Tab-separated table of C-alpha atoms in Angstrom:
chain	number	residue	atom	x	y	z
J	1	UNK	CA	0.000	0.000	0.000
J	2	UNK	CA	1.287	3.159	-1.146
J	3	UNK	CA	1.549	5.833	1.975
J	4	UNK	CA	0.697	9.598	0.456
J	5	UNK	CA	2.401	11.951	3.163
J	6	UNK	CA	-0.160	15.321	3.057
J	7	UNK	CA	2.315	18.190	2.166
J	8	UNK	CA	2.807	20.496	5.183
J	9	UNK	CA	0.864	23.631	5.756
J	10	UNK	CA	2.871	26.488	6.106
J	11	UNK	CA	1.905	29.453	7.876
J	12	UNK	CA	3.377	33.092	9.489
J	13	UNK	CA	5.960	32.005	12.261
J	14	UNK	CA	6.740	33.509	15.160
J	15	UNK	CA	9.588	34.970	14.091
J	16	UNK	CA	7.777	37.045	11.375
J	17	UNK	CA	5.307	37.952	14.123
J	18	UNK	CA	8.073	38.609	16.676
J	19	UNK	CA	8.756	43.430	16.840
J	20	UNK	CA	11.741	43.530	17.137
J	21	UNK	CA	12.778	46.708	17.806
J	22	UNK	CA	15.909	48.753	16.662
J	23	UNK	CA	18.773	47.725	19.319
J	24	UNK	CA	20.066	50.778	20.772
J	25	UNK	CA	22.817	50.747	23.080
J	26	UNK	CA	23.647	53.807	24.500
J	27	UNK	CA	26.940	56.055	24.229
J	28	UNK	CA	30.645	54.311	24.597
J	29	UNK	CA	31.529	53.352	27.858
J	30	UNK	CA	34.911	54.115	28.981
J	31	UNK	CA	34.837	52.570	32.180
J	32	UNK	CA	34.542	49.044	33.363
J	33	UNK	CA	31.872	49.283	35.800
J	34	UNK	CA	32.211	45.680	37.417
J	35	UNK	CA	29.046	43.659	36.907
J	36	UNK	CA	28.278	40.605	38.296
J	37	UNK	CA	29.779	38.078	35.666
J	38	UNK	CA	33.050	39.010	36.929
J	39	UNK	CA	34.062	39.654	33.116
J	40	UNK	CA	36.291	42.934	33.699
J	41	UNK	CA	35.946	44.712	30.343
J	42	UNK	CA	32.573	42.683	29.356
J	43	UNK	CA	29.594	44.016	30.461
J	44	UNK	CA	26.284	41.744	30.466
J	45	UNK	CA	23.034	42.794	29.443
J	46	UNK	CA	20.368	42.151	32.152
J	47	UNK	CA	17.877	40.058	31.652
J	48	UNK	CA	19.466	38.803	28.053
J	49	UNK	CA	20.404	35.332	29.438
J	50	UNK	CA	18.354	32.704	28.248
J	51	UNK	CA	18.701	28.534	27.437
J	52	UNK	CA	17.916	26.128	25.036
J	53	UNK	CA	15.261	23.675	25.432
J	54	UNK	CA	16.383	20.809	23.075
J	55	UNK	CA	20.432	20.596	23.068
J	56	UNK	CA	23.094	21.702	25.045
J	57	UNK	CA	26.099	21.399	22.772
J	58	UNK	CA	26.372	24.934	20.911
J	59	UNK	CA	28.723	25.281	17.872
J	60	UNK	CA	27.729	27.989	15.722
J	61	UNK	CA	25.757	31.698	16.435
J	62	UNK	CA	24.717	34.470	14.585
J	63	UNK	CA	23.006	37.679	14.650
J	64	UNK	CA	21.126	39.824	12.396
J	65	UNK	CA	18.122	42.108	12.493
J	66	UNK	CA	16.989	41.887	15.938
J	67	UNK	CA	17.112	38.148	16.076
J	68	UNK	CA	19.649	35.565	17.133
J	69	UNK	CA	19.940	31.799	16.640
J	70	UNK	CA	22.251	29.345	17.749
J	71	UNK	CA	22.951	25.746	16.688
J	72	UNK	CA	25.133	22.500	17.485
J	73	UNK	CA	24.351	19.237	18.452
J	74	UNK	CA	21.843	16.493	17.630
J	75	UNK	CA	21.256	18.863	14.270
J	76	UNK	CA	19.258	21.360	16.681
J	77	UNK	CA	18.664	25.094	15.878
J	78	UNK	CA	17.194	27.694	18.686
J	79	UNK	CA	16.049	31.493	16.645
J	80	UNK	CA	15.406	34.109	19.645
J	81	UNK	CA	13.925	37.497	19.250
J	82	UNK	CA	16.277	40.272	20.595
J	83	UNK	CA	14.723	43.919	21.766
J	84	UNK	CA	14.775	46.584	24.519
J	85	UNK	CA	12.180	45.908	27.584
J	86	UNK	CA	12.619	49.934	27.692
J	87	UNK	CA	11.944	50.813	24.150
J	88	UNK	CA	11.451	54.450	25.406
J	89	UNK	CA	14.833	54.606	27.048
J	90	UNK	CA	17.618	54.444	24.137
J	91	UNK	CA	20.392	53.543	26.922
J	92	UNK	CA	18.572	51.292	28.728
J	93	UNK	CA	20.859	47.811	29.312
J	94	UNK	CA	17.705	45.729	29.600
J	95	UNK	CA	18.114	43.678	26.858
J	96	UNK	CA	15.526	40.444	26.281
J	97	UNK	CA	16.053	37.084	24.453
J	98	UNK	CA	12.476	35.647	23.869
J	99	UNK	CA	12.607	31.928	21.982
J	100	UNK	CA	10.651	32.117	19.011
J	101	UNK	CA	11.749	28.430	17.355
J	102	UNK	CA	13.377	25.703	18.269
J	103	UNK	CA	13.684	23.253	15.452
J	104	UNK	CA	15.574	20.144	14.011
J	105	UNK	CA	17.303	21.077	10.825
J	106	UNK	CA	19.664	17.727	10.082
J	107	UNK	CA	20.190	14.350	11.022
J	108	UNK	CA	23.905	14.929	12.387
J	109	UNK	CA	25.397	18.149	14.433
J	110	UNK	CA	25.284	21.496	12.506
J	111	UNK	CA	28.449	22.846	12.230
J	112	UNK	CA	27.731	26.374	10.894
J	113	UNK	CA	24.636	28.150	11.276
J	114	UNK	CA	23.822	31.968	9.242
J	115	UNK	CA	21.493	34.872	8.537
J	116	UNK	CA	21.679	35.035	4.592
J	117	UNK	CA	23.871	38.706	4.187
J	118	UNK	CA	21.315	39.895	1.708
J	119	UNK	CA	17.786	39.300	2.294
J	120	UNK	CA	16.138	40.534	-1.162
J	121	UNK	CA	13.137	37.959	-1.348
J	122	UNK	CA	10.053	39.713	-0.345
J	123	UNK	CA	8.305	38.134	2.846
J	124	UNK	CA	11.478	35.830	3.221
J	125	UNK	CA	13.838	35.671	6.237
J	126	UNK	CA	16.390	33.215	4.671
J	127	UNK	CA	18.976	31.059	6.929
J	128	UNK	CA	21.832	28.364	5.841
J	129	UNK	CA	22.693	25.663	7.957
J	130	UNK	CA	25.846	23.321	6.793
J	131	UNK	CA	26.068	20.093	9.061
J	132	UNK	CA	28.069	16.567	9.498
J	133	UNK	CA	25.387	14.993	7.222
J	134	UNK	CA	27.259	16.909	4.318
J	135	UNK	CA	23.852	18.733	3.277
J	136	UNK	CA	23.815	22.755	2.743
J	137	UNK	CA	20.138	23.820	3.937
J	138	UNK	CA	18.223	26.756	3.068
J	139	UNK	CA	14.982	27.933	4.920
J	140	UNK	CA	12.629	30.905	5.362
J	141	UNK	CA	11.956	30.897	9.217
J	142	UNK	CA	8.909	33.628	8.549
J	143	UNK	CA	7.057	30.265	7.850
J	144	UNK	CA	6.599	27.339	10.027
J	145	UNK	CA	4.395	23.978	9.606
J	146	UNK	CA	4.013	21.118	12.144
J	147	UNK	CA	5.788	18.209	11.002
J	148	UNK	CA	3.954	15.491	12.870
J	149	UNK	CA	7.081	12.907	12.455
J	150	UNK	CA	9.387	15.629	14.419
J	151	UNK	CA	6.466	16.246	16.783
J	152	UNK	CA	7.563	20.205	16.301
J	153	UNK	CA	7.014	23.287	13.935
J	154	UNK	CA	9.516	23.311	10.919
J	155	UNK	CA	10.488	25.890	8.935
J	156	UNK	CA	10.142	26.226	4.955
J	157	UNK	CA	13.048	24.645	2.667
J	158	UNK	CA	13.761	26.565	0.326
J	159	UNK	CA	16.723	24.437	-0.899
J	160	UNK	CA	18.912	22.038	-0.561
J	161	UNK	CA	22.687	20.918	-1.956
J	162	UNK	CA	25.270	17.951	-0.787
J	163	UNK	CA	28.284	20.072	-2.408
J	164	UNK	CA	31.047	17.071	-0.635
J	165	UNK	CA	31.433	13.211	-0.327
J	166	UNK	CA	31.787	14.030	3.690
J	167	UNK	CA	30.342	16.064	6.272
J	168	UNK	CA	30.580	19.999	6.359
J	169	UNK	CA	32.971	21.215	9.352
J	170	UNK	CA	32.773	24.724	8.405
J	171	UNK	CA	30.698	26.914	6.190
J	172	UNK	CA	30.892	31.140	5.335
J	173	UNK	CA	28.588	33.359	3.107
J	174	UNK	CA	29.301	36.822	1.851
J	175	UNK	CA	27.363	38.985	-0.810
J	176	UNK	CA	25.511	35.450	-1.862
J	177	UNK	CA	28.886	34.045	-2.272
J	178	UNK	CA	28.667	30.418	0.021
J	179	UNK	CA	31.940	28.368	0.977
J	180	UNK	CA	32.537	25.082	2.448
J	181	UNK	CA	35.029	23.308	4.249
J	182	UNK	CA	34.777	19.694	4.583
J	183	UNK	CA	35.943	16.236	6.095
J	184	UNK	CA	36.967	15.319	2.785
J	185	UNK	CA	39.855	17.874	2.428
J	186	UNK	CA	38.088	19.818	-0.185
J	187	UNK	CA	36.309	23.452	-0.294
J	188	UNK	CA	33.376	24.074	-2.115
J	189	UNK	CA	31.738	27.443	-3.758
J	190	UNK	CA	28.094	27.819	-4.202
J	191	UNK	CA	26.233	31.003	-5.048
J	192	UNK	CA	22.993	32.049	-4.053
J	193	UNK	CA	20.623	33.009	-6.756
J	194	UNK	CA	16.659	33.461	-7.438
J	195	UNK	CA	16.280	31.331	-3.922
J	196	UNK	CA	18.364	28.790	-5.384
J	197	UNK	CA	21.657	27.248	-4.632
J	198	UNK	CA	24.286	26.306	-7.196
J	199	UNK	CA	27.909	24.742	-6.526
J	200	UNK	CA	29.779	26.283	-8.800
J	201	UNK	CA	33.561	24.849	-7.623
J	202	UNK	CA	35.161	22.486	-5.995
J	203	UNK	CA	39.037	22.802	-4.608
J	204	UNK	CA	40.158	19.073	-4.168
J	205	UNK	CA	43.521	19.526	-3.574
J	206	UNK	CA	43.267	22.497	-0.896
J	207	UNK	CA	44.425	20.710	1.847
J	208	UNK	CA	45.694	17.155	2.569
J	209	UNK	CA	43.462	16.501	5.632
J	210	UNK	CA	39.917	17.375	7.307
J	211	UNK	CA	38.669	21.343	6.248
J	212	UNK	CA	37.906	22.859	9.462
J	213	UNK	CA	37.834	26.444	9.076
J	214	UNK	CA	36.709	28.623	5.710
J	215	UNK	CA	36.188	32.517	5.857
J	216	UNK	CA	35.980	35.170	3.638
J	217	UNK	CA	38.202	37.780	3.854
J	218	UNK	CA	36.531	39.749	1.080
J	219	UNK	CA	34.007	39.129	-1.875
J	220	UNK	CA	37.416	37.354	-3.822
J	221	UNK	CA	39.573	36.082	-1.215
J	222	UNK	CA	39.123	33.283	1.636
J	223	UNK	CA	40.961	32.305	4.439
J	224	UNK	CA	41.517	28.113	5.041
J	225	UNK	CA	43.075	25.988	7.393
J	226	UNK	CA	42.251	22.580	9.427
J	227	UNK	CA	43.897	19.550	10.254
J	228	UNK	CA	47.048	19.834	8.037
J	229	UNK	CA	48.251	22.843	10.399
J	230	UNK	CA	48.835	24.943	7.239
J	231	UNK	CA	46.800	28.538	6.406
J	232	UNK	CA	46.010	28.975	3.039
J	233	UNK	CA	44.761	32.667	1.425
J	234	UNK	CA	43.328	31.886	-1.942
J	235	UNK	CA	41.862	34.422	-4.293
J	236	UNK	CA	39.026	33.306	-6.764
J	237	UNK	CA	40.205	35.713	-9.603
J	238	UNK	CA	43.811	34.124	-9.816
J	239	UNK	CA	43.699	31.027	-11.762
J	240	UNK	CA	42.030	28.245	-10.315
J	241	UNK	CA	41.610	30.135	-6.819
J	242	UNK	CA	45.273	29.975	-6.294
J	243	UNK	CA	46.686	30.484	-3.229
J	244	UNK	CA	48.119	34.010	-2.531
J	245	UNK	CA	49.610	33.483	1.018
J	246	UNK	CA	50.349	30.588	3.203
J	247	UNK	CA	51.571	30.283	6.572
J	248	UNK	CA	53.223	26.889	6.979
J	249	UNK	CA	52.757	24.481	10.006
J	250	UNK	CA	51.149	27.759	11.753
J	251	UNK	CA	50.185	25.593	15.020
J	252	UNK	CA	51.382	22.659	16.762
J	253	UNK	CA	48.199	20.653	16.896
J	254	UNK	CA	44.893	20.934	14.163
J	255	UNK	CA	43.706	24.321	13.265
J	256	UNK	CA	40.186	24.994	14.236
J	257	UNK	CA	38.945	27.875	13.724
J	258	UNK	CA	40.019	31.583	11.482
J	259	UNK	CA	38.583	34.842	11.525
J	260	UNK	CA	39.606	38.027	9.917
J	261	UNK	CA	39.294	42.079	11.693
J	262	UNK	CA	37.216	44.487	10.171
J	263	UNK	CA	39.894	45.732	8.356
J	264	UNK	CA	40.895	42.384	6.692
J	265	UNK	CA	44.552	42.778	7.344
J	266	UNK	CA	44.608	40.502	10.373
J	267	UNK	CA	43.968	37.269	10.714
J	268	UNK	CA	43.583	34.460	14.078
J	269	UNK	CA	43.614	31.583	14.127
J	270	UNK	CA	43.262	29.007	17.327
J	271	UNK	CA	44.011	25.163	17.756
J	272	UNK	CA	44.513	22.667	20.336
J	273	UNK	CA	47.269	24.272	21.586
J	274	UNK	CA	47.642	27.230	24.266
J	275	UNK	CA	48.165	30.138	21.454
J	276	UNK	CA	46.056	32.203	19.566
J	277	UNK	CA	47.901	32.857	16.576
J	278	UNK	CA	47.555	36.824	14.881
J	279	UNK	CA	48.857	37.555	11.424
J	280	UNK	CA	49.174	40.532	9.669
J	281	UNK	CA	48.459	39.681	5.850
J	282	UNK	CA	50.695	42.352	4.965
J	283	UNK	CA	54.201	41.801	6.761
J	284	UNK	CA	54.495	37.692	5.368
J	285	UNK	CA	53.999	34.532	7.149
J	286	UNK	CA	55.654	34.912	10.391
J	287	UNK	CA	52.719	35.863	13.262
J	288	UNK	CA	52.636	39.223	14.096
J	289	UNK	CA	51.376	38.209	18.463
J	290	UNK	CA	51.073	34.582	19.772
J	291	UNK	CA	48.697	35.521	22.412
J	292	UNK	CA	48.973	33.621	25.696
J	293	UNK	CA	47.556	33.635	28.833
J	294	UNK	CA	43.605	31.931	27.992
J	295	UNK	CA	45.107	28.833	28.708
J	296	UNK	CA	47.063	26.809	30.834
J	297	UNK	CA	47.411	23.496	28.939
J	298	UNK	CA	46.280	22.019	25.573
J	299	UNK	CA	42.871	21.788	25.355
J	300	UNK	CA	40.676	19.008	23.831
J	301	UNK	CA	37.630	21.588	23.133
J	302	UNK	CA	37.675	23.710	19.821
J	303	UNK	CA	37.139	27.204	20.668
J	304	UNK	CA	36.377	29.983	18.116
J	305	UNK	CA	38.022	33.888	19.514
J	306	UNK	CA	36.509	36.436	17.883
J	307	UNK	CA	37.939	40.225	17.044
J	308	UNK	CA	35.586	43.177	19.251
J	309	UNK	CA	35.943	47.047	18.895
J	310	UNK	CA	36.309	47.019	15.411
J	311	UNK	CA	39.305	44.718	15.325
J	312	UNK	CA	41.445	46.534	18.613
J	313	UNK	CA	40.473	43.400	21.163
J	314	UNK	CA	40.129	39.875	20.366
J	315	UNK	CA	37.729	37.770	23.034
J	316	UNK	CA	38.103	34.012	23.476
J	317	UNK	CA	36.915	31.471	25.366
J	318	UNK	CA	39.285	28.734	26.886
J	319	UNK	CA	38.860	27.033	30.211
J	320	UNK	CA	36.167	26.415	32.174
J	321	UNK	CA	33.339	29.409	32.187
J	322	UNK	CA	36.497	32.118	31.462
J	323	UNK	CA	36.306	34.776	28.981
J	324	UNK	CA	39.775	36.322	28.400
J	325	UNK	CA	39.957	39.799	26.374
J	326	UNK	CA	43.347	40.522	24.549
J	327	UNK	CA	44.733	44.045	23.312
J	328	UNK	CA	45.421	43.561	19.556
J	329	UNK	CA	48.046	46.230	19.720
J	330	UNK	CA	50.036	45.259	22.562
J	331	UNK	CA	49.649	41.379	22.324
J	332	UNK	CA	48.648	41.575	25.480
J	333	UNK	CA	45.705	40.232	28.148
J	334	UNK	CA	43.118	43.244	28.755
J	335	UNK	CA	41.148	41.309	31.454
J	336	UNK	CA	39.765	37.637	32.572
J	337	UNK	CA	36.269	36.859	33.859
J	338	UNK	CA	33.766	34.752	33.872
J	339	UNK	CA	30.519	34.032	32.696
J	340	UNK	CA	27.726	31.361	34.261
J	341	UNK	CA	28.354	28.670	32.074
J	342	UNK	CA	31.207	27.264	29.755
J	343	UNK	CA	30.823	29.697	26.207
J	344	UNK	CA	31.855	27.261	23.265
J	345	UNK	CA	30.618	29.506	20.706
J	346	UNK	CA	31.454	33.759	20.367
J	347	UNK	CA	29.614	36.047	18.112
J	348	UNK	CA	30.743	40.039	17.413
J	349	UNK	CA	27.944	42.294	15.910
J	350	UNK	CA	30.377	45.662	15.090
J	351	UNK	CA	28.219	48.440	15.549
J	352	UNK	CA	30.677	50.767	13.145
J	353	UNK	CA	31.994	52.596	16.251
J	354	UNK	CA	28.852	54.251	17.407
J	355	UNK	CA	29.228	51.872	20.547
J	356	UNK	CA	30.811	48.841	21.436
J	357	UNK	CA	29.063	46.635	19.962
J	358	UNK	CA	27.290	43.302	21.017
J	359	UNK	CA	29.245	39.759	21.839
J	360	UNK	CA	26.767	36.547	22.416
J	361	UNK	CA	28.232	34.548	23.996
J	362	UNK	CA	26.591	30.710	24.311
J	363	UNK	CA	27.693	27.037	25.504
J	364	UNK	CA	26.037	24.361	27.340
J	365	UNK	CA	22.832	25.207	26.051
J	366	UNK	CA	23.090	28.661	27.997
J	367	UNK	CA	23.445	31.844	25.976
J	368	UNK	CA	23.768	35.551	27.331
J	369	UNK	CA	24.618	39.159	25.572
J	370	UNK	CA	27.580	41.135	26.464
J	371	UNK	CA	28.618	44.563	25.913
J	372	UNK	CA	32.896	44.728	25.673
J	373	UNK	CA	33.689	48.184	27.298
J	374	UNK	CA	37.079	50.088	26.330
C-alpha cells in the first residue's frame, strides 16, 4: 500500500510575528563598571540570558536584524527574538532574548549556522545551515508547519545541496557568495541566486586533511586551514583560486577555527594548543602576536576567539566558564572573567563605532549578551 504523506501547511511564524525593535545601546563606555559576571571589560546585558530547550552542545551563532539563533548538536537550531524591555529609554541595558523556534534542521550536528547577508526575497527571512550529514540547507523561518514525524514546527526549505562526499565542518557566506570546508579535504563554492543554490567549484587539492575552518576575507579572497596545520589565502580571480599566502605548520596541533578584523589585514587563528595565533596579511607569514595567557594546557575543546571594537580586542573562550579579552596592539591580556556557564561559541555584531558593539556569547545550552567596554 502506497503511503501519500499530506504536504505540510505552512503558515506566518513567530519569528515574522516577533517586533523587534531597533537595538540601541547607549553612548561608549569608557569605564569598566564591574558587573556581576566578573568579566572585567565585558559588560552583560540584564535580563538577556536565556537557554535552550532541546540541546546543550552549541557550535555555531549568529546575529542579524533583531534576532539571534544558535545551533550545534543532535542537528538542533534555537532562533530568539532580541529587543529593549525599555523601548522608550535608548540607553537602557535591559536587553531580552524571547525563543521564538526551536527546530531540528539535520540528522547529524550542525556545524555552521547563518542569517543570509542579503535578504532581497520579499516576505522571506532566509537562513543556511551546513552540518556533518554533508547537506547545505536553506529555509525561510517567517514560515513554520508542524511536522507530525518531528512532533515540532519546521520551517520552509527553500533548498537544498550535498556540495562534498563528507560532512561539512565549516561553512561562510558573503554577498551570496557560500563556501565550504569539509571532512573530505576539499572546499566548495556555491552562489545564491533566485532562492536557489548552485555549486559552482570544488578545490580538491586544498588541503591534505579534514577542512575545518573557511572565511571570507573579502568578496574574492578566503581564508583556510584545518587539520594539516597549514593557512592557506586563496583568491578566486587568480587562476584556479590559487593560493596568494600561506603560513606553513602555523600551530602545533589541528587548526580549528580563522577569523579576519574588520579591516581584513589581520587574521587568528586558534588550535589545540595554548596560542592564539595573529597575522598581519601584509608583513608575510611569520605571526605578528602569539597571544597567551587563555590557557594553561592544551585543550581538547575547539574554541572559536573572535575580534571586538572594530578589530582593537580579540575575546576568546578557553577554560572552564572564562572569557579572556586581549589588546590587539600590545599582544597583550586586557582582562579575565567569567561568565555562568562554559561559552563554546562567540559572536561580534560591530556596531561601526557608534558603541561597542554586542558579543553573544553561548555554551552548554546557555546563551547571554555582552557589551565589551574600552
Amino acid at each position: 500500500v502506497e503511503i501519500i504523506e499530506e504536504p505540510l501547511n505552512f503558515v506566518q511564524s513567530a519569528v515574522a510575528d516577533y517586533d523587534t525593535a531597533e537595538l540601541k545601546l547607549g553612548p561608549k563606555v569608557e569605564d569598566d563598571i564591574g558587573d556581576s559576571t566578573g568579566a572585567s571589560r565585558l559588560r552583560k546585558l540584564s535580563s538577556s540570558h536565556a537557554s535552550t530547550s532541546c540541546f546543550r552542545k552549541i557550535y555555531s551563532i549568529d546575529v542579524a536584524d533583531g534576532a539571534c539563533v544558535v545551533a550545534g548538536e543532535k542537528g538542533m537550531a534555537s532562533v530568539y527574538g532580541m529587543k529593549m524591555r525599555d523601548s522608550d529609554n535608548p540607553v537602557s541595558d535591559d536587553l531580552s532574548l524571547d525563543c521564538l523556534l526551536d527546530v531540528k534542521l539535520h540528522r547529524s550536528w550542525i556545524s555552521n549556522i547563518q542569517f543570509l547577508s542579503s535578504q532581497a526575497v520579499a516576505g522571506k527571512r532566509l537562513m543556511l545551515s551546513a552540518a556533518n550529514d554533508g547537506s547545505l540547507q536553506l529555509w525561510n523561518i517567517n514560515k513554520t508547519a508542524f511536522d507530525q514525524k518531528q512532533g515540532m514546527d519546521v520551517p520552509e526549505n527553500i533548498d537544498s545541496v550535498y556540495i562534498h562526499s563528507k560532512g561539512i565542518f565549516s561553512m561562510h557566506e558573503k554577498a551570496s557568495k557560500i563556501i565550504t570546508g569539509s571532512k573530505d579535504c576539499s572546499i566548495g563554492l556555491a552562489v545564491f541566486k533566485e532562492s536557489k543554490m548552485e555549486c559552482v567549484r570544488i578545490i580538491a587539492d586544498a588541503h591534505s586533511s579534514v577542512v575545518k575552518s573557511v572565511r571570507w576575507r573579502n568578496t574574492n579572497e578566503f581564508g583556510s586551514a584545518g587539520n594539516d596545520r597549514d593557512i592557506h589565502l586563496s583568491d578566486l580571480r587568480a587562476s584556479g583560486g590559487a593560493r596568494v599566502w600561506t603560513a606553513s605548520d602555523a600551530h602545533a596541533s589541528a587548526i580549528n577555527a580563522l577569523e579576519f578584523s574588520p579591516s581584513e589585514h589581520l587574521l587568528l587563528s586558534s588550535s589545540f594548543d595554548t596560542a592564539i595565533v595573529v597575522h598581519d596579511l601584509r608583513k608575510g607569514e611569520a605571526p605578528l602576536f602569539e597571544l597567551e595567557g587563555h590557557l594553561t594546557r592544551r585543550t581538547k575543546s575547539i574554541y572559536h576567539p573572535v575580534f571586538v571594537d572594530s578589530g582593537r580586542r580579540i575575546v576568546t573562550s578557553g577554560e572552564s566558564n572564562l572569557l579572556t579579552l586581549f589588546d590587539v596592539a600590545e599582544g597583550m591580556v586586557v582582562s579575565r572573567g567569567s561568565v555562568d556557564f562554559n561559552p563554546t561559541a562567540l559572536h561580534h555584531v560591530d556596531s561601526g563605532g557608534a558603541t561597542n558593539g554586542l558579543l553573544m556569547a553561548a555554551g552548554q545550552g546557555e546563551l547571554c549578551l555582552l557589551q565589551p567596554l574600552h
